[in-house]
GROMACS .gro file of C-alpha atoms in nm:
model
  229
    1MET     CA    1   1.808  -1.933   0.574
    2ARG     CA    2   2.182  -1.911   0.516
    3ALA     CA    3   2.368  -1.582   0.553
    4SER     CA    4   2.713  -1.505   0.411
    5GLY     CA    5   2.873  -1.205   0.241
    6ARG     CA    6   3.086  -0.897   0.282
    7ARG     CA    7   2.925  -0.557   0.324
    8ALA     CA    8   2.590  -0.402   0.406
    9ALA     CA    9   2.344  -0.352   0.127
   10LEU     CA   10   2.194  -0.027   0.022
   11PHE     CA   11   1.825  -0.089  -0.008
   12LEU     CA   12   1.619   0.173  -0.184
   13LEU     CA   13   1.257   0.183  -0.286
   14ILE     CA   14   1.191   0.421  -0.575
   15CYS     CA   15   0.845   0.496  -0.710
   16VAL     CA   16   0.835   0.634  -1.063
   17ALA     CA   17   0.512   0.743  -1.224
   18THR     CA   18   0.513   0.757  -1.601
   19PRO     CA   19   0.320   1.058  -1.730
   20GLY     CA   20  -0.011   0.951  -1.872
   21SER     CA   21   0.015   0.596  -1.740
   22ALA     CA   22  -0.246   0.440  -1.518
   23ALA     CA   23   0.001   0.269  -1.283
   24ALA     CA   24   0.344   0.340  -1.144
   25THR     CA   25   0.652   0.121  -1.139
   26GLU     CA   26   0.876   0.044  -0.846
   27ALA     CA   27   1.248  -0.026  -0.848
   28PHE     CA   28   1.435  -0.210  -0.577
   29ARG     CA   29   1.810  -0.155  -0.570
   30VAL     CA   30   2.050  -0.370  -0.372
   31ASN     CA   31   2.408  -0.273  -0.450
   32ASP     CA   32   2.426  -0.295  -0.832
   33HIS     CA   33   2.110  -0.500  -0.879
   34VAL     CA   34   1.784  -0.328  -0.975
   35PHE     CA   35   1.449  -0.506  -0.971
   36LYS     CA   36   1.143  -0.344  -1.130
   37THR     CA   37   0.783  -0.449  -1.080
   38PRO     CA   38   0.440  -0.291  -1.116
   39ALA     CA   39   0.346  -0.083  -0.813
   40VAL     CA   40   0.021  -0.276  -0.779
   41GLY     CA   41  -0.111  -0.561  -0.982
   42PRO     CA   42  -0.393  -0.812  -1.004
   43ARG     CA   43  -0.420  -1.045  -0.712
   44GLN     CA   44  -0.301  -1.355  -0.901
   45PHE     CA   45  -0.083  -1.598  -0.713
   46PRO     CA   46   0.125  -1.852  -0.907
   47ASN     CA   47   0.001  -2.156  -0.716
   48GLN     CA   48  -0.360  -2.234  -0.634
   49LYS     CA   49  -0.306  -2.562  -0.449
   50PHE     CA   50  -0.223  -2.399  -0.116
   51SER     CA   51  -0.395  -2.065  -0.166
   52GLY     CA   52  -0.679  -2.144   0.072
   53LEU     CA   53  -0.443  -2.259   0.348
   54ILE     CA   54  -0.214  -1.961   0.293
   55GLU     CA   55  -0.506  -1.718   0.300
   56ALA     CA   56  -0.640  -1.863   0.624
   57ALA     CA   57  -0.303  -1.869   0.801
   58ALA     CA   58  -0.215  -1.518   0.685
   59ARG     CA   59  -0.547  -1.367   0.794
   60LYS     CA   60  -0.527  -1.540   1.131
   61ALA     CA   61  -0.185  -1.382   1.188
   62ALA     CA   62  -0.307  -1.040   1.060
   63LEU     CA   63  -0.080  -1.054   0.756
   64ASN     CA   64  -0.137  -0.970   0.391
   65PRO     CA   65  -0.163  -1.306   0.208
   66ALA     CA   66   0.044  -1.159  -0.076
   67LEU     CA   67   0.340  -1.123   0.162
   68VAL     CA   68   0.315  -1.487   0.270
   69HIS     CA   69   0.288  -1.595  -0.093
   70ALA     CA   70   0.596  -1.391  -0.182
   71ILE     CA   71   0.801  -1.550   0.097
   72ILE     CA   72   0.690  -1.901   0.002
   73ALA     CA   73   0.765  -1.840  -0.366
   74VAL     CA   74   1.124  -1.740  -0.285
   75GLU     CA   75   1.182  -1.983   0.004
   76SER     CA   76   1.046  -2.309  -0.132
   77GLY     CA   77   0.882  -2.248  -0.469
   78TYR     CA   78   0.557  -2.385  -0.315
   79ASN     CA   79   0.717  -2.725  -0.250
   80PRO     CA   80   0.591  -2.861   0.087
   81GLU     CA   81   0.866  -3.124   0.083
   82ALA     CA   82   1.148  -2.873   0.035
   83ARG     CA   83   1.449  -2.906   0.267
   84SER     CA   84   1.753  -2.682   0.269
   85PRO     CA   85   2.108  -2.811   0.328
   86LYS     CA   86   2.093  -2.652   0.673
   87GLY     CA   87   1.766  -2.821   0.767
   88ALA     CA   88   1.496  -2.561   0.689
   89ILE     CA   89   1.170  -2.741   0.616
   90GLY     CA   90   0.853  -2.702   0.414
   91LEU     CA   91   0.668  -2.423   0.240
   92MET     CA   92   0.804  -2.147   0.463
   93GLN     CA   93   1.145  -2.313   0.516
   94LEU     CA   94   1.140  -2.317   0.893
   95MET     CA   95   1.415  -2.450   1.114
   96PRO     CA   96   1.271  -2.698   1.367
   97ALA     CA   97   1.387  -2.478   1.658
   98THR     CA   98   1.207  -2.176   1.512
   99ALA     CA   99   0.888  -2.375   1.454
  100SER     CA  100   0.903  -2.501   1.810
  101ARG     CA  101   0.919  -2.144   1.942
  102PHE     CA  102   0.581  -2.082   1.782
  103GLY     CA  103   0.399  -2.395   1.889
  104VAL     CA  104   0.478  -2.644   1.612
  105THR     CA  105   0.701  -2.936   1.708
  106ASP     CA  106   0.726  -3.080   1.356
  107PRO     CA  107   0.708  -2.825   1.071
  108ALA     CA  108   0.719  -3.113   0.821
  109SER     CA  109   0.405  -3.278   0.957
  110SER     CA  110   0.169  -3.087   0.727
  111PRO     CA  111   0.150  -2.771   0.517
  112GLU     CA  112  -0.101  -2.634   0.770
  113ALA     CA  113   0.143  -2.676   1.058
  114ASN     CA  114   0.426  -2.524   0.857
  115LEU     CA  115   0.213  -2.224   0.763
  116ARG     CA  116   0.089  -2.181   1.118
  117ALA     CA  117   0.441  -2.159   1.262
  118GLY     CA  118   0.574  -1.952   0.973
  119THR     CA  119   0.301  -1.688   0.986
  120ARG     CA  120   0.329  -1.665   1.365
  121TYR     CA  121   0.701  -1.608   1.330
  122LEU     CA  122   0.641  -1.348   1.063
  123ARG     CA  123   0.389  -1.164   1.283
  124TYR     CA  124   0.641  -1.167   1.568
  125LEU     CA  125   0.904  -1.010   1.340
  126MET     CA  126   0.656  -0.745   1.222
  127GLN     CA  127   0.602  -0.642   1.583
  128LEU     CA  128   0.972  -0.662   1.668
  129PHE     CA  129   1.079  -0.435   1.381
  130ASP     CA  130   0.779  -0.201   1.388
  131ASP     CA  131   0.641  -0.318   1.050
  132GLN     CA  132   0.959  -0.216   0.864
  133LEU     CA  133   0.917  -0.476   0.595
  134GLU     CA  134   1.275  -0.482   0.464
  135LEU     CA  135   1.405  -0.552   0.816
  136VAL     CA  136   1.135  -0.814   0.874
  137LEU     CA  137   1.239  -0.999   0.560
  138ALA     CA  138   1.607  -0.969   0.643
  139ALA     CA  139   1.535  -1.115   0.986
  140TYR     CA  140   1.329  -1.398   0.836
  141ASN     CA  141   1.625  -1.489   0.618
  142ALA     CA  142   1.922  -1.422   0.846
  143GLY     CA  143   1.763  -1.422   1.191
  144GLU     CA  144   1.643  -1.134   1.405
  145HIS     CA  145   1.962  -1.126   1.609
  146ALA     CA  146   2.171  -1.072   1.296
  147VAL     CA  147   1.960  -0.769   1.205
  148MET     CA  148   1.989  -0.625   1.555
  149ARG     CA  149   2.366  -0.685   1.566
  150HIS     CA  150   2.399  -0.469   1.256
  151GLY     CA  151   2.213  -0.176   1.404
  152ASN     CA  152   1.868  -0.270   1.271
  153ARG     CA  153   1.992  -0.272   0.915
  154ILE     CA  154   2.003  -0.538   0.647
  155PRO     CA  155   2.302  -0.757   0.740
  156PRO     CA  156   2.600  -0.768   0.503
  157PHE     CA  157   2.521  -1.118   0.381
  158ARG     CA  158   2.504  -1.175   0.007
  159GLU     CA  159   2.210  -1.414   0.032
  160THR     CA  160   2.010  -1.173   0.246
  161GLN     CA  161   2.089  -0.883   0.014
  162LYS     CA  162   1.939  -1.081  -0.274
  163TYR     CA  163   1.656  -1.230  -0.070
  164VAL     CA  164   1.500  -0.903   0.049
  165PRO     CA  165   1.442  -0.743  -0.294
  166ALA     CA  166   1.335  -1.076  -0.444
  167VAL     CA  167   1.053  -1.109  -0.189
  168MET     CA  168   0.967  -0.740  -0.206
  169ALA     CA  169   0.934  -0.756  -0.584
  170ARG     CA  170   0.684  -1.041  -0.567
  171TYR     CA  171   0.495  -0.882  -0.280
  172HIS     CA  172   0.448  -0.553  -0.463
  173GLU     CA  173   0.336  -0.740  -0.773
  174TRP     CA  174   0.078  -0.952  -0.593
  175ARG     CA  175  -0.042  -0.731  -0.311
  176GLU     CA  176  -0.397  -0.600  -0.298
  177PRO     CA  177  -0.431  -0.252  -0.446
  178ALA     CA  178  -0.477   0.017  -0.186
  179LYS     CA  179  -0.829   0.147  -0.157
  180PRO     CA  180  -0.861   0.507  -0.277
  181PRO     CA  181  -0.952   0.758  -0.007
  182PRO     CA  182  -1.319   0.851   0.000
  183THR     CA  183  -1.409   1.153  -0.205
  184PRO     CA  184  -1.510   1.437   0.027
  185ALA     CA  185  -1.864   1.555  -0.018
  186THR     CA  186  -1.893   1.885  -0.200
  187PRO     CA  187  -2.047   2.138   0.040
  188THR     CA  188  -2.364   2.293  -0.092
  189SER     CA  189  -2.331   2.671  -0.102
  190ALA     CA  190  -2.621   2.880   0.015
  191PRO     CA  191  -2.791   3.081  -0.259
  192PRO     CA  192  -2.697   3.448  -0.266
  193PRO     CA  193  -2.938   3.675  -0.081
  194ARG     CA  194  -3.206   3.825  -0.300
  195THR     CA  195  -3.208   4.201  -0.339
  196SER     CA  196  -3.544   4.362  -0.267
  197ILE     CA  197  -3.639   4.680  -0.452
  198ILE     CA  198  -3.919   4.883  -0.305
  199TYR     CA  199  -4.083   5.138  -0.537
  200MET     CA  200  -4.269   5.446  -0.418
  201PRO     CA  201  -4.643   5.442  -0.464
  202GLY     CA  202  -4.748   5.558  -0.807
  203THR     CA  203  -4.419   5.465  -0.976
  204SER     CA  204  -4.458   5.322  -1.326
  205PHE     CA  205  -4.238   5.229  -1.622
  206MET     CA  206  -4.279   5.379  -1.968
  207PRO     CA  207  -4.090   5.243  -2.271
  208GLU     CA  208  -3.860   5.489  -2.446
  209PRO     CA  209  -3.939   5.523  -2.816
  210ALA     CA  210  -3.572   5.467  -2.900
  211GLU     CA  211  -3.455   5.148  -3.076
  212ASN     CA  212  -3.304   5.007  -2.755
  213ALA     CA  213  -3.648   5.006  -2.590
  214VAL     CA  214  -3.509   5.157  -2.272
  215TYR     CA  215  -3.756   5.200  -1.990
  216ARG     CA  216  -3.791   5.537  -1.818
  217LEU     CA  217  -3.883   5.556  -1.455
  218ILE     CA  218  -4.186   5.780  -1.403
  219VAL     CA  219  -4.204   5.915  -1.047
  220PRO     CA  220  -4.510   6.107  -0.923
  221PRO     CA  221  -4.433   6.474  -0.854
  222TYR     CA  222  -4.591   6.480  -0.511
  223TYR     CA  223  -4.283   6.301  -0.361
  224GLY     CA  224  -4.069   6.606  -0.421
  225ILE     CA  225  -3.904   6.460  -0.728
  226ALA     CA  226  -3.968   6.620  -1.069
  227ALA     CA  227  -4.143   6.385  -1.305
  228ALA     CA  228  -3.955   6.274  -1.611
  229ARG     CA  229  -4.047   6.469  -1.913
   0.00000   0.00000   0.00000
């Protein structure tokens, strides 16, 4: 979780739909670096050894497992024995002081303990930054205070500027596809009212001898209407 660099990053998320294609692509730009991934993809994570533990810890913290997988892939490469030069430990690369804040005294004791503290910390950051994922990831890498000192923006640290789009790219590749909205039921239209035709007593139809077989209306003369001739 090191942080060093010069200026703030410009972080953009661009969705581009190719005409006629079934899926869109997404581009993540940080300064001059552009990362492209599928907008949604199959839920295939690169490591199955810890998938059950990751799934359980993520669901318990109300997180998408794909997000936890993406962080682990970038932080430790799924190595539970990973240690950074600054002392970050385990799958989620937690500093001992951070793990202690979230109820785990030794984040190296087991992958379960490391995941428990890491997902709790991640849930805390989601609440702190109102689910703004790029700020959450920046805070996970550089610390929440660094993000707040820079006006709730991605800090101007080169590592953080690379870290955020790297995690976002994996997350958008592995996340669960959004469920399509339900199709509204088509309202059934009432049938048009039927027109009633009432004929006077004694009215009859007589076919015309012409080729079109037109029918002539024959009305009795006693209704004051001259009969057709």
